[in-house]
Amino acid sequence: MGSEQDAASAITGSLHPPAEERVFHGLGVSPGVAIGVAYLHNAGNVSVPEYRVPASRLDDERRRFAEAVAGAQGQIGKLQARARDLAGTGGEDLGYLLDAYQQMLTGSRLLRGVERRIAEERLNAEAAVQREITDILASFLAMDDAYLAARAEDIREVGRRLVRNLTKVPYKPFSLLPKNAVVLAEELTPADTALLDPRRVSGFATLLGGGASHTAIMARSLGLPAVVGMTGIMGGARSGGTVIIDGGKGLVIADPRPATLAEFRRRRAEILRGRRRLSLLRKVPAVTLDGAAIHLQANLELPGEIDAVLASGAAGIGLLRSEFLYMNRDDLPSEDEQYAVFSQLVHRLDGLPLTIRTLDVGGEKIAPGLGLATSPNPALGLRAIRLALKRPVILEAQLAAVLRAGAHGPVRILLPMVCTVDEMLAVRAILDSVVADLKRRGLPIATPLPPLGAMIEVPGAALAADALAWHADFFAIGTNDLTQYTLAIDRADESVAHLYNPLHPAVLRLVQFATEAALRARIPVSVCGEIAGDPRFSALLLGLGIRDLSMSAGCIPMVKQRIRGLDLVAATRRVRVIMDQSDSARIAQLLDDFNAAAG
Ligand code: PEP
Ligand code: MG
């Protein structure tokens, strides 16, 4: 197989890689071992509608096509950046191939042909792409040239990419998955991941993505072993081959030898046995050795996880990420639809509290129904509470749904990415008007009104925590974003994932500052970022004064076990020493030594 073809298969997965065992290293983001059938995502064709475009809409159609081309250029650009980081000829070959793709996306016969078909035949853009591709391929075949035959797959790939960008949503990319599939993909968005059915999918590995990304979070909550930053994987596995994912060690093994397979089957069984042992802790309280009771609640990404939440022994839901209601659809969920989902959860929780966070889209979390313009810097743009205040109808529908669900059991309202007291005041004013409206409509609502809390996940909010604590009924510290914004590290970017470190003293000081502000103001404070679910951090968070943690349901037993073996007085003493340090490596050492001494 020629090197260029090797590189082609890195993108398309269409050619046959060697069947001997191949091991790839990446960043493990969701623990566990998966053994299954490789499914190369994006390798297939997308079916395409065909229709005539009215003359009055031809300009729109041309614009739509231009956007799809620009999108494809951006996607390939991302891959080019990755290829540049790759060592050796593999990276070089991939680079050449991606350069060729870029050339096809600038002033090529393909683009000219599609533009002509839109203008002259008045064909919709996706059909024009497909017809043009078919014509180009036919002319290549007629020439009977081995070089051109090899180019055919490249043209098909560029065409598929354009069509995917044009068809956008509804997007059901995983409807044809084999059972026990291991998904291998360039990238999975949080919305893609939400479509993975854990009954069919055993795990996934991607080229792009960081450990604190929402995709990684979603993997952990679905209990799917996952690895990101997995360079070379798309070329190293064939669809239908056996593949192993070790999400703890960050390993992917394609076409394993029988001995490797046996070893990983043994490890998987061991992990499952360990989980079963831990699940026996479900009913025992989360109490430290010296008698401090700790509240362990669950984060919920998708309503389907509620069974796992109840089975985990969680003391409620400390963070419901309501984004799922907006994903993979073109329209917005109505108040009634949201009320139905929230009230169902309230019923299932049967008296345990439900904290519903209002919509937090923007950044990597997208909601097509909102029709948001692309932001030059999405993580800093119109997202979360800023978006809600700019488009209050969205917030009003959510608040009304929460208030109505609160008539059936305890709920709390949590606002994402709060930065200023003004934002809290603005939401309170909207909440008051929604309450008045519901009363006018004669609908039962929560009485008393639900507490209104602020996520502390922006450094400015942590530093202004004293003022915010006057206006918030509770705090939930979101260490995922707090780390991202404090250290200026994109949590979803695998190229800086090694720099993402919640143990940086600046992050810890902000957590400490916000916690102490809440304790002074006598309002509840929890941590609901990913470190809450990692037993390595339990002593640190408890030593900082935190008594409420919210995490993926699957993490609750491990954290509970750690808490039950923890001496809070000793942890508090150790944290005092930790907070005097300026070096994160030293902090990690002090924490790990403390954990190791506890056995
Ligand atoms: C956080 O930022 O820590 C958090 C819990 O919110 P999300 O991960 O949804 O951004
Ligand atoms: Mg956040």
Coordinates of C-alpha atoms and ligand atoms in Angstrom, one line a residue:
M1 CA 0.0 0.0 0.0
G2 CA 1.4 3.4 -1.0
S3 CA 2.1 5.9 1.7
E4 CA -0.4 8.4 0.3
Q5 CA -3.1 5.6 0.5
D6 CA -2.1 4.9 4.1
A7 CA -2.7 8.6 4.8
A8 CA -6.0 8.5 2.9
S9 CA -7.2 5.7 5.1
A10 CA -6.2 7.8 8.1
I11 CA -9.1 10.0 7.1
T12 CA -11.6 7.8 5.4
G13 CA -11.0 4.4 6.9
S14 CA -11.8 3.0 3.5
L15 CA -8.7 1.0 2.8
H16 CA -7.4 -2.1 4.6
P17 CA -4.7 -1.5 7.3
P18 CA -2.6 -4.5 8.3
A19 CA -4.2 -7.0 10.6
E20 CA -1.4 -7.3 13.0
E21 CA -1.9 -5.8 16.5
R22 CA -1.3 -2.1 16.7
V23 CA -1.2 0.0 19.9
F24 CA -2.1 3.7 20.0
H25 CA -1.5 6.1 22.9
G26 CA -3.8 9.0 23.8
L27 CA -5.4 10.7 26.8
G28 CA -7.7 8.4 28.8
V29 CA -10.8 10.5 29.7
S30 CA -13.3 7.9 30.9
P31 CA -12.0 4.8 32.7
G32 CA -12.8 1.2 32.0
V33 CA -12.0 -1.4 29.3
A34 CA -14.1 -1.8 26.2
I35 CA -13.6 -4.6 23.7
G36 CA -15.7 -4.4 20.6
V37 CA -16.2 -4.0 16.9
A38 CA -14.5 -1.0 15.4
Y39 CA -16.8 1.5 13.7
L40 CA -15.1 4.3 11.8
H41 CA -17.4 7.3 12.2
N42 CA -17.8 9.6 9.2
A43 CA -16.7 6.9 6.8
G44 CA -20.1 6.4 5.3
N45 CA -22.1 8.3 2.7
V46 CA -24.8 10.7 3.6
S47 CA -28.1 10.5 1.8
V48 CA -29.0 13.6 0.0
P49 CA -32.3 15.3 -0.9
E50 CA -32.6 16.7 -4.4
Y51 CA -34.9 19.7 -5.4
R52 CA -35.1 22.7 -7.6
V53 CA -34.2 26.0 -6.0
P54 CA -36.6 28.9 -6.9
A55 CA -34.8 31.7 -8.7
S56 CA -35.4 34.1 -5.9
R57 CA -33.4 31.9 -3.5
L58 CA -30.4 31.1 -5.7
D59 CA -28.2 33.6 -3.8
D60 CA -29.1 32.0 -0.5
E61 CA -28.2 28.6 -2.0
R62 CA -24.8 29.9 -3.2
R63 CA -24.2 31.3 0.2
R64 CA -25.1 28.0 1.9
F65 CA -22.6 26.2 -0.3
A66 CA -19.9 28.8 0.4
E67 CA -20.5 28.3 4.1
A68 CA -20.2 24.5 3.7
V69 CA -16.9 25.0 1.8
A70 CA -15.6 27.4 4.5
G71 CA -16.7 24.9 7.2
A72 CA -14.8 22.1 5.4
Q73 CA -11.7 24.3 5.1
G74 CA -11.8 25.0 8.8
Q75 CA -12.2 21.3 9.6
I76 CA -9.3 20.2 7.4
G77 CA -7.3 23.1 8.8
K78 CA -7.8 21.6 12.3
L79 CA -6.5 18.3 11.0
Q80 CA -3.6 19.9 9.3
A81 CA -2.6 21.4 12.6
R82 CA -2.7 18.0 14.1
A83 CA -0.7 16.5 11.3
R84 CA 2.0 19.1 11.8
D85 CA 2.4 17.8 15.4
L86 CA 2.8 14.2 14.2
A87 CA 6.3 12.8 14.2
G88 CA 7.8 11.1 11.1
T89 CA 6.6 10.3 7.7
G90 CA 3.1 9.5 8.9
G91 CA 2.5 13.1 9.7
E92 CA 4.1 14.2 6.4
D93 CA 2.0 11.9 4.3
L94 CA -1.1 13.0 6.1
G95 CA -0.1 16.6 5.6
Y96 CA 0.2 16.1 1.8
L97 CA -3.1 14.5 1.7
L98 CA -4.8 17.3 3.7
D99 CA -3.1 19.9 1.4
A100 CA -4.7 18.1 -1.5
Y101 CA -8.1 18.3 0.2
Q102 CA -7.6 22.0 0.8
Q103 CA -6.7 22.5 -2.9
M104 CA -10.0 20.8 -3.9
L105 CA -11.7 23.3 -1.6
T106 CA -10.3 26.4 -3.4
G107 CA -11.1 27.3 -6.9
S108 CA -11.2 23.6 -8.1
R109 CA -13.2 22.0 -10.8
L110 CA -15.4 20.5 -8.1
L111 CA -16.3 23.9 -6.7
R112 CA -16.8 25.5 -10.1
G113 CA -19.0 22.6 -11.2
V114 CA -21.2 22.8 -8.2
E115 CA -21.6 26.6 -8.5
R116 CA -22.5 26.2 -12.1
R117 CA -25.1 23.5 -11.3
I118 CA -26.7 25.7 -8.7
A119 CA -26.8 28.7 -11.0
E120 CA -27.8 27.0 -14.3
E121 CA -29.6 23.8 -13.3
R122 CA -31.0 25.4 -10.1
L123 CA -30.1 22.3 -8.1
N124 CA -29.9 22.4 -4.3
A125 CA -26.3 22.5 -3.2
E126 CA -26.0 19.0 -1.7
A127 CA -27.4 17.4 -4.9
A128 CA -25.2 19.6 -7.0
V129 CA -22.1 18.3 -5.0
Q130 CA -23.2 14.7 -5.5
R131 CA -23.8 15.0 -9.2
E132 CA -20.5 16.8 -9.8
I133 CA -18.6 14.2 -7.8
T134 CA -20.3 11.4 -9.9
D135 CA -19.2 13.2 -13.1
I136 CA -15.7 13.7 -12.0
L137 CA -15.3 10.1 -10.9
A138 CA -16.7 8.8 -14.2
S139 CA -14.2 10.9 -16.1
F140 CA -11.3 9.6 -13.9
L141 CA -12.4 6.0 -14.4
A142 CA -12.6 6.5 -18.2
M143 CA -8.9 7.4 -18.2
D144 CA -7.9 4.1 -16.7
D145 CA -5.0 5.7 -14.7
A146 CA -3.8 4.3 -11.4
Y147 CA -2.9 7.7 -10.0
L148 CA -6.3 9.1 -10.8
A149 CA -8.0 6.0 -9.4
A150 CA -6.2 6.8 -6.1
R151 CA -7.4 10.4 -6.3
A152 CA -11.0 9.2 -6.6
E153 CA -11.2 8.3 -2.9
D154 CA -9.9 11.8 -2.0
I155 CA -12.6 13.5 -4.1
R156 CA -15.3 11.3 -2.6
E157 CA -14.1 12.2 0.9
V158 CA -14.2 15.9 0.1
G159 CA -17.6 15.5 -1.4
R160 CA -18.9 13.6 1.7
R161 CA -17.5 16.3 3.9
L162 CA -19.3 19.0 2.0
V163 CA -22.5 17.1 2.0
R164 CA -22.3 16.5 5.8
N165 CA -21.7 20.2 6.3
L166 CA -24.7 21.1 4.1
T167 CA -27.2 18.6 5.6
K168 CA -26.2 19.5 9.2
V169 CA -29.3 18.4 11.2
P170 CA -31.3 16.3 11.9
Y171 CA -28.2 14.3 12.3
K172 CA -28.5 10.6 13.4
P173 CA -25.0 9.5 12.8
F174 CA -25.1 6.3 14.9
S175 CA -28.3 4.6 13.7
L176 CA -26.4 1.9 11.8
L177 CA -24.0 0.9 14.6
P178 CA -23.2 -2.8 15.0
K179 CA -23.9 -4.2 18.4
N180 CA -20.9 -3.7 20.8
A181 CA -19.4 -1.0 18.6
V182 CA -16.3 0.9 19.5
V183 CA -16.6 4.3 17.8
L184 CA -13.4 5.7 16.3
A185 CA -13.8 9.3 15.0
E186 CA -11.9 12.5 14.2
E187 CA -14.2 14.3 16.6
L188 CA -17.4 13.7 18.6
T189 CA -19.3 16.7 19.7
P190 CA -21.3 16.6 22.9
A191 CA -24.4 16.4 20.8
D192 CA -23.0 13.4 18.9
T193 CA -22.1 11.7 22.1
A194 CA -25.6 12.2 23.5
L195 CA -26.8 10.0 20.6
L196 CA -24.5 7.1 21.6
D197 CA -26.6 4.3 23.0
P198 CA -24.6 2.5 25.7
R199 CA -26.6 -0.6 24.9
R200 CA -24.9 -0.7 21.4
V201 CA -21.7 1.2 22.0
S202 CA -18.9 0.0 24.3
G203 CA -16.5 2.9 24.1
F204 CA -14.9 5.4 21.8
A205 CA -11.7 7.1 20.7
T206 CA -11.2 10.4 18.9
L207 CA -8.4 12.3 17.4
L208 CA -9.6 15.7 18.8
G209 CA -10.9 16.6 22.2
G210 CA -9.6 17.4 25.8
G211 CA -10.1 15.6 29.1
A212 CA -12.4 18.2 30.6
S213 CA -14.5 18.6 27.4
H214 CA -18.2 18.0 27.6
T215 CA -17.8 15.0 25.3
A216 CA -15.4 13.5 27.9
I217 CA -17.9 14.3 30.7
M218 CA -20.7 12.7 28.7
A219 CA -18.6 9.6 28.2
R220 CA -18.0 9.3 32.0
S221 CA -21.7 9.7 32.8
L222 CA -22.7 7.2 30.2
G223 CA -20.0 4.8 31.6
L224 CA -18.3 4.5 28.2
P225 CA -14.5 4.0 28.3
A226 CA -13.0 6.7 26.1
V227 CA -9.7 8.0 24.9
V228 CA -9.0 11.3 23.1
G229 CA -6.0 12.8 21.3
M230 CA -5.6 9.5 19.6
T231 CA -3.3 10.3 16.7
G232 CA -3.3 7.8 13.9
I233 CA -6.2 5.8 15.1
M234 CA -8.4 6.4 12.0
G235 CA -5.8 4.8 9.8
G236 CA -4.8 2.1 12.2
A237 CA -8.1 0.3 12.6
R238 CA -10.5 -1.1 10.1
S239 CA -14.3 -1.0 10.4
G240 CA -15.4 -4.3 11.6
G241 CA -12.1 -5.3 13.2
T242 CA -11.7 -6.0 16.9
V243 CA -10.5 -3.1 19.0
I244 CA -9.8 -2.6 22.7
I245 CA -10.1 0.7 24.5
D246 CA -8.4 1.2 27.9
G247 CA -9.9 4.5 29.1
G248 CA -7.9 4.4 32.3
K249 CA -4.5 4.1 30.6
G250 CA -5.3 6.0 27.4
L251 CA -4.7 3.0 25.1
V252 CA -6.4 1.7 22.0
I253 CA -5.3 -1.6 20.5
A254 CA -6.5 -2.6 17.0
D255 CA -6.6 -6.2 15.9
P256 CA -5.2 -7.5 19.3
R257 CA -3.3 -10.8 19.5
P258 CA -5.2 -13.6 21.3
A259 CA -2.9 -13.2 24.4
T260 CA -3.6 -9.4 24.5
L261 CA -7.3 -10.0 24.1
A262 CA -7.3 -12.5 27.0
E263 CA -5.4 -10.1 29.2
F264 CA -7.9 -7.3 28.6
R265 CA -10.9 -9.6 29.1
R266 CA -9.4 -10.5 32.4
R267 CA -8.9 -6.8 33.3
R268 CA -12.4 -5.9 32.2
A269 CA -13.8 -8.6 34.5
E270 CA -11.7 -7.4 37.3
I271 CA -13.0 -3.8 36.9
L272 CA -16.6 -5.0 36.8
R273 CA -16.0 -7.1 40.0
G274 CA -14.6 -4.0 41.6
R275 CA -17.6 -1.9 40.6
R276 CA -20.0 -4.5 42.0
R277 CA -18.1 -4.5 45.3
L278 CA -18.3 -0.7 45.4
S279 CA -22.0 -0.7 44.6
L280 CA -22.6 -2.4 48.0
L281 CA -21.8 1.0 49.5
R282 CA -25.0 2.4 47.9
K283 CA -26.9 2.5 51.2
V284 CA -24.1 3.3 53.6
P285 CA -23.7 7.0 54.6
A286 CA -20.9 9.2 53.2
V287 CA -19.3 10.0 56.6
T288 CA -15.6 10.7 57.4
L289 CA -13.7 8.7 60.0
D290 CA -14.3 11.6 62.4
G291 CA -18.0 11.8 61.8
A292 CA -18.5 14.6 59.2
A293 CA -21.4 13.9 56.9
I294 CA -20.8 14.7 53.3
H295 CA -23.6 15.1 50.7
L296 CA -22.9 13.2 47.4
Q297 CA -25.2 14.2 44.6
A298 CA -25.2 13.3 40.9
N299 CA -24.6 15.3 37.8
L300 CA -27.1 14.4 35.0
E301 CA -26.4 15.0 31.3
L302 CA -29.3 13.0 29.8
P303 CA -32.7 12.0 31.4
G304 CA -32.0 8.4 30.6
E305 CA -29.3 8.4 33.3
I306 CA -31.8 8.7 36.1
D307 CA -31.8 4.9 36.8
A308 CA -28.1 5.0 37.3
V309 CA -28.4 8.0 39.6
L310 CA -31.0 6.2 41.8
A311 CA -28.9 3.0 41.8
S312 CA -25.8 5.0 42.8
G313 CA -27.3 6.1 46.2
A314 CA -27.0 9.8 45.2
A315 CA -28.6 12.2 47.7
G316 CA -30.2 14.0 44.7
I317 CA -29.2 15.7 41.5
G318 CA -26.7 18.5 42.2
L319 CA -26.4 19.5 38.5
L320 CA -28.9 18.9 35.7
R321 CA -27.2 20.2 32.6
S322 CA -30.4 21.2 30.7
E323 CA -28.5 21.5 27.4
F324 CA -29.7 18.0 26.2
L325 CA -33.1 19.5 25.7
Y326 CA -31.7 21.7 22.9
M327 CA -29.3 19.3 21.1
N328 CA -29.9 17.5 17.8
R329 CA -32.9 19.4 16.8
D330 CA -33.8 22.5 14.8
D331 CA -36.4 24.0 17.1
L332 CA -36.6 25.0 20.7
P333 CA -38.2 23.0 23.5
S334 CA -41.5 24.5 24.7
E335 CA -42.2 25.3 28.4
D336 CA -44.6 22.3 28.5
E337 CA -42.0 19.9 27.0
Q338 CA -39.4 21.0 29.6
Y339 CA -42.0 20.8 32.4
A340 CA -42.7 17.2 31.4
V341 CA -39.0 16.3 31.6
F342 CA -38.3 18.1 34.8
S343 CA -41.4 16.9 36.6
Q344 CA -40.8 13.3 35.6
L345 CA -37.3 13.6 37.2
V346 CA -38.8 15.2 40.3
H347 CA -41.2 12.2 40.6
R348 CA -38.4 9.7 40.1
L349 CA -36.3 11.4 42.8
D350 CA -39.1 11.0 45.2
G351 CA -38.3 13.9 47.6
L352 CA -34.6 14.1 46.8
P353 CA -33.6 17.6 45.5
L354 CA -33.1 18.4 41.8
T355 CA -30.9 21.3 40.9
I356 CA -31.7 22.4 37.4
R357 CA -29.1 24.5 35.6
T358 CA -30.5 26.9 33.0
L359 CA -29.3 26.6 29.5
D360 CA -25.5 26.7 29.1
V361 CA -24.8 26.6 25.3
G362 CA -22.0 28.3 23.5
G363 CA -18.4 27.1 23.2
E364 CA -18.4 23.5 22.2
K365 CA -22.0 22.9 23.2
I366 CA -24.2 23.9 20.3
A367 CA -27.9 24.2 19.9
P368 CA -29.0 24.6 16.2
G369 CA -32.4 25.8 17.2
L370 CA -31.0 29.0 18.6
G371 CA -29.6 30.0 15.3
L372 CA -26.6 31.6 17.0
A373 CA -24.0 33.3 14.8
T374 CA -20.5 31.9 15.0
S375 CA -18.6 33.7 17.7
P376 CA -14.9 34.6 17.1
N377 CA -14.1 33.3 20.5
P378 CA -17.0 31.1 21.6
A379 CA -15.7 30.3 25.1
L380 CA -15.8 34.1 25.8
G381 CA -18.8 34.9 23.7
L382 CA -22.6 35.1 24.0
R383 CA -23.1 32.0 26.1
A384 CA -24.8 30.7 29.2
I385 CA -26.4 33.4 31.4
R386 CA -25.4 36.1 28.9
L387 CA -27.4 34.4 26.2
A388 CA -30.4 33.9 28.5
L389 CA -30.5 37.6 29.4
K390 CA -30.1 38.6 25.8
R391 CA -32.9 36.2 24.7
P392 CA -35.2 36.2 27.8
V393 CA -37.9 34.1 26.1
I394 CA -35.6 31.1 26.4
L395 CA -35.0 31.8 30.1
E396 CA -38.7 32.5 30.8
A397 CA -39.7 29.2 29.4
Q398 CA -37.1 27.4 31.4
L399 CA -37.9 29.2 34.7
A400 CA -41.6 28.6 34.2
A401 CA -41.0 24.8 33.6
V402 CA -38.8 24.6 36.7
L403 CA -41.3 26.5 38.9
R404 CA -44.1 24.2 37.7
A405 CA -42.0 21.0 38.3
G406 CA -41.2 22.4 41.8
A407 CA -44.9 22.0 42.7
H408 CA -44.2 18.2 42.8
G409 CA -41.0 18.1 44.8
P410 CA -37.8 20.1 45.8
V411 CA -36.1 21.9 43.0
R412 CA -33.4 24.6 42.8
I413 CA -32.4 26.9 39.9
L414 CA -28.8 27.2 39.0
L415 CA -27.4 29.9 36.7
P416 CA -24.3 29.1 34.6
M417 CA -21.3 31.4 34.1
V418 CA -22.5 34.2 36.4
C419 CA -20.0 37.1 36.5
T420 CA -21.8 40.0 38.1
V421 CA -24.4 40.9 40.7
D422 CA -26.4 42.6 38.0
E423 CA -26.9 39.3 36.3
M424 CA -28.4 37.8 39.5
L425 CA -30.6 40.8 39.9
A426 CA -31.8 40.7 36.3
V427 CA -32.7 37.0 36.6
R428 CA -34.6 37.6 39.9
A429 CA -36.6 40.3 38.1
I430 CA -37.5 37.8 35.3
L431 CA -38.2 35.1 37.8
D432 CA -40.7 37.5 39.6
S433 CA -42.5 38.2 36.3
V434 CA -42.6 34.5 35.4
V435 CA -44.1 33.7 38.9
A436 CA -46.8 36.4 38.3
D437 CA -47.6 35.0 34.9
L438 CA -47.9 31.4 36.2
K439 CA -50.2 32.6 39.0
R440 CA -52.3 34.5 36.4
R441 CA -52.5 31.3 34.4
G442 CA -53.7 29.5 37.6
L443 CA -50.8 26.9 37.4
P444 CA -49.5 25.3 40.6
I445 CA -45.9 26.3 41.3
A446 CA -43.2 25.6 43.9
T447 CA -44.0 27.1 47.3
P448 CA -41.8 28.6 48.7
L449 CA -40.1 29.6 45.5
P450 CA -37.0 27.5 44.6
P451 CA -33.6 28.8 45.7
L452 CA -31.7 30.6 43.0
G453 CA -28.0 29.8 42.8
A454 CA -24.9 30.9 40.9
M455 CA -22.3 28.7 39.3
I456 CA -18.9 30.0 40.3
E457 CA -16.8 29.1 37.2
V458 CA -15.4 32.4 36.1
P459 CA -12.4 33.8 38.0
G460 CA -14.1 37.2 38.3
A461 CA -17.1 35.5 40.0
A462 CA -14.9 33.7 42.4
L463 CA -13.1 37.0 43.3
A464 CA -16.4 38.8 43.7
A465 CA -17.9 35.9 45.6
D466 CA -18.6 38.0 48.7
A467 CA -20.9 40.3 46.8
L468 CA -22.5 37.5 44.8
A469 CA -23.2 35.6 48.0
W470 CA -25.5 38.4 49.1
H471 CA -27.6 37.8 46.0
A472 CA -27.4 34.0 45.5
D473 CA -29.1 31.4 47.6
F474 CA -26.3 28.9 47.0
F475 CA -23.1 28.5 45.1
A476 CA -22.0 25.6 42.9
I477 CA -18.4 25.8 42.0
G478 CA -17.7 24.6 38.5
T479 CA -14.0 23.7 38.5
N480 CA -14.0 22.6 34.8
D481 CA -14.6 26.1 33.5
L482 CA -12.9 27.8 36.5
T483 CA -9.7 25.9 35.5
Q484 CA -10.2 26.7 31.8
Y485 CA -10.7 30.4 32.4
T486 CA -8.1 30.8 35.2
L487 CA -5.3 29.2 33.2
A488 CA -6.5 30.2 29.7
I489 CA -6.5 26.6 28.6
D490 CA -9.3 25.5 26.3
R491 CA -10.7 22.5 28.1
A492 CA -11.7 20.8 24.7
D493 CA -8.3 21.2 23.0
E494 CA -6.2 18.1 23.1
S495 CA -3.0 20.1 22.2
V496 CA -3.1 21.9 25.5
A497 CA -4.7 19.1 27.6
H498 CA -1.4 18.4 29.4
L499 CA -1.5 22.0 30.7
Y500 CA -5.0 21.7 32.1
N501 CA -4.5 21.4 35.8
P502 CA -7.1 22.0 38.6
L503 CA -4.2 21.7 41.1
H504 CA -2.7 25.0 39.9
P505 CA -2.5 27.1 43.1
A506 CA -4.4 29.9 41.4
V507 CA -7.4 27.6 40.8
L508 CA -7.3 26.3 44.3
R509 CA -7.1 29.8 45.8
L510 CA -10.3 30.8 43.8
V511 CA -12.1 27.7 45.1
Q512 CA -11.0 28.5 48.6
F513 CA -12.0 32.1 48.2
A514 CA -15.5 31.3 46.9
T515 CA -16.0 28.5 49.5
E516 CA -15.1 30.8 52.4
A517 CA -17.4 33.6 51.0
A518 CA -20.3 31.2 50.9
L519 CA -19.6 29.9 54.4
R520 CA -19.4 33.5 55.7
A521 CA -22.7 34.3 54.1
R522 CA -24.1 31.0 55.4
I523 CA -25.3 29.8 52.0
P524 CA -24.8 26.2 50.8
V525 CA -21.8 25.6 48.5
S526 CA -21.0 22.6 46.4
V527 CA -18.4 21.6 43.9
C528 CA -19.8 20.1 40.7
G529 CA -16.8 20.1 38.3
E530 CA -15.1 16.8 37.4
I531 CA -12.7 16.9 40.3
A532 CA -15.7 16.3 42.6
G533 CA -16.0 12.8 41.2
D534 CA -12.3 11.9 41.5
P535 CA -11.4 10.4 44.9
R536 CA -7.9 11.8 44.5
F537 CA -9.4 15.3 45.2
S538 CA -11.8 14.4 48.0
A539 CA -9.4 15.2 50.9
L540 CA -8.5 18.5 49.2
L541 CA -12.1 19.6 48.7
L542 CA -13.2 18.6 52.2
G543 CA -10.1 20.2 53.7
L544 CA -11.1 23.5 51.9
G545 CA -14.5 23.4 53.7
I546 CA -16.7 21.8 51.0
R547 CA -19.3 19.3 52.3
D548 CA -21.4 19.0 49.1
L549 CA -20.1 17.3 46.0
S550 CA -21.9 16.5 42.7
M551 CA -20.5 14.1 40.2
S552 CA -21.2 11.5 37.5
A553 CA -23.4 8.8 39.2
G554 CA -20.8 6.2 38.4
C555 CA -18.2 8.0 40.6
I556 CA -20.3 8.2 43.7
P557 CA -19.3 4.8 45.2
M558 CA -15.5 5.5 44.7
V559 CA -15.7 8.9 46.3
K560 CA -17.8 7.5 49.1
Q561 CA -15.3 4.9 49.8
R562 CA -12.5 7.5 50.0
I563 CA -14.6 9.7 52.3
R564 CA -15.3 6.8 54.7
G565 CA -11.6 6.3 55.0
L566 CA -10.7 10.0 55.5
D567 CA -9.8 11.8 58.7
L568 CA -11.2 15.3 58.1
V569 CA -9.0 17.0 60.8
A570 CA -5.9 15.5 59.2
A571 CA -7.2 16.5 55.7
T572 CA -7.8 20.1 56.8
R573 CA -4.3 20.2 58.3
R574 CA -2.8 18.9 55.0
V575 CA -4.8 21.4 53.0
R576 CA -3.4 24.2 55.0
V577 CA 0.1 23.1 54.0
I578 CA -1.0 22.7 50.4
M579 CA -2.4 26.2 50.2
D580 CA 1.0 27.6 51.2
Q581 CA 2.5 26.1 48.1
S582 CA 3.2 27.9 44.8
D583 CA 4.0 24.9 42.7
S584 CA 1.3 22.5 41.4
A585 CA 3.8 19.6 41.2
R586 CA 4.5 20.0 44.9
I587 CA 0.7 20.3 45.6
A588 CA 0.1 17.1 43.7
Q589 CA 2.8 15.3 45.7
L590 CA 1.5 16.5 49.0
L591 CA -2.0 15.4 48.1
D592 CA -1.0 12.0 46.7
D593 CA 1.2 11.3 49.7
F594 CA -1.7 12.1 52.0
N595 CA -4.0 9.8 50.0
A596 CA -1.4 7.0 49.9
A597 CA -0.9 7.2 53.7
A598 CA -4.6 6.6 54.1
G599 CA -4.2 3.4 52.1
Ligands
PEP1 C1 -18.0 23.3 35.3 O1 -17.7 24.2 34.5 O2 -17.2 22.9 36.2 C2 -19.3 22.7 35.2 C3 -19.8 21.9 36.1 O3 -20.1 23.0 34.1 P1 -19.9 22.4 32.7 O4 -18.9 21.3 32.8 O5 -21.2 21.9 32.2 O6 -19.4 23.6 31.9
MG2 MG -19.2 25.1 33.3

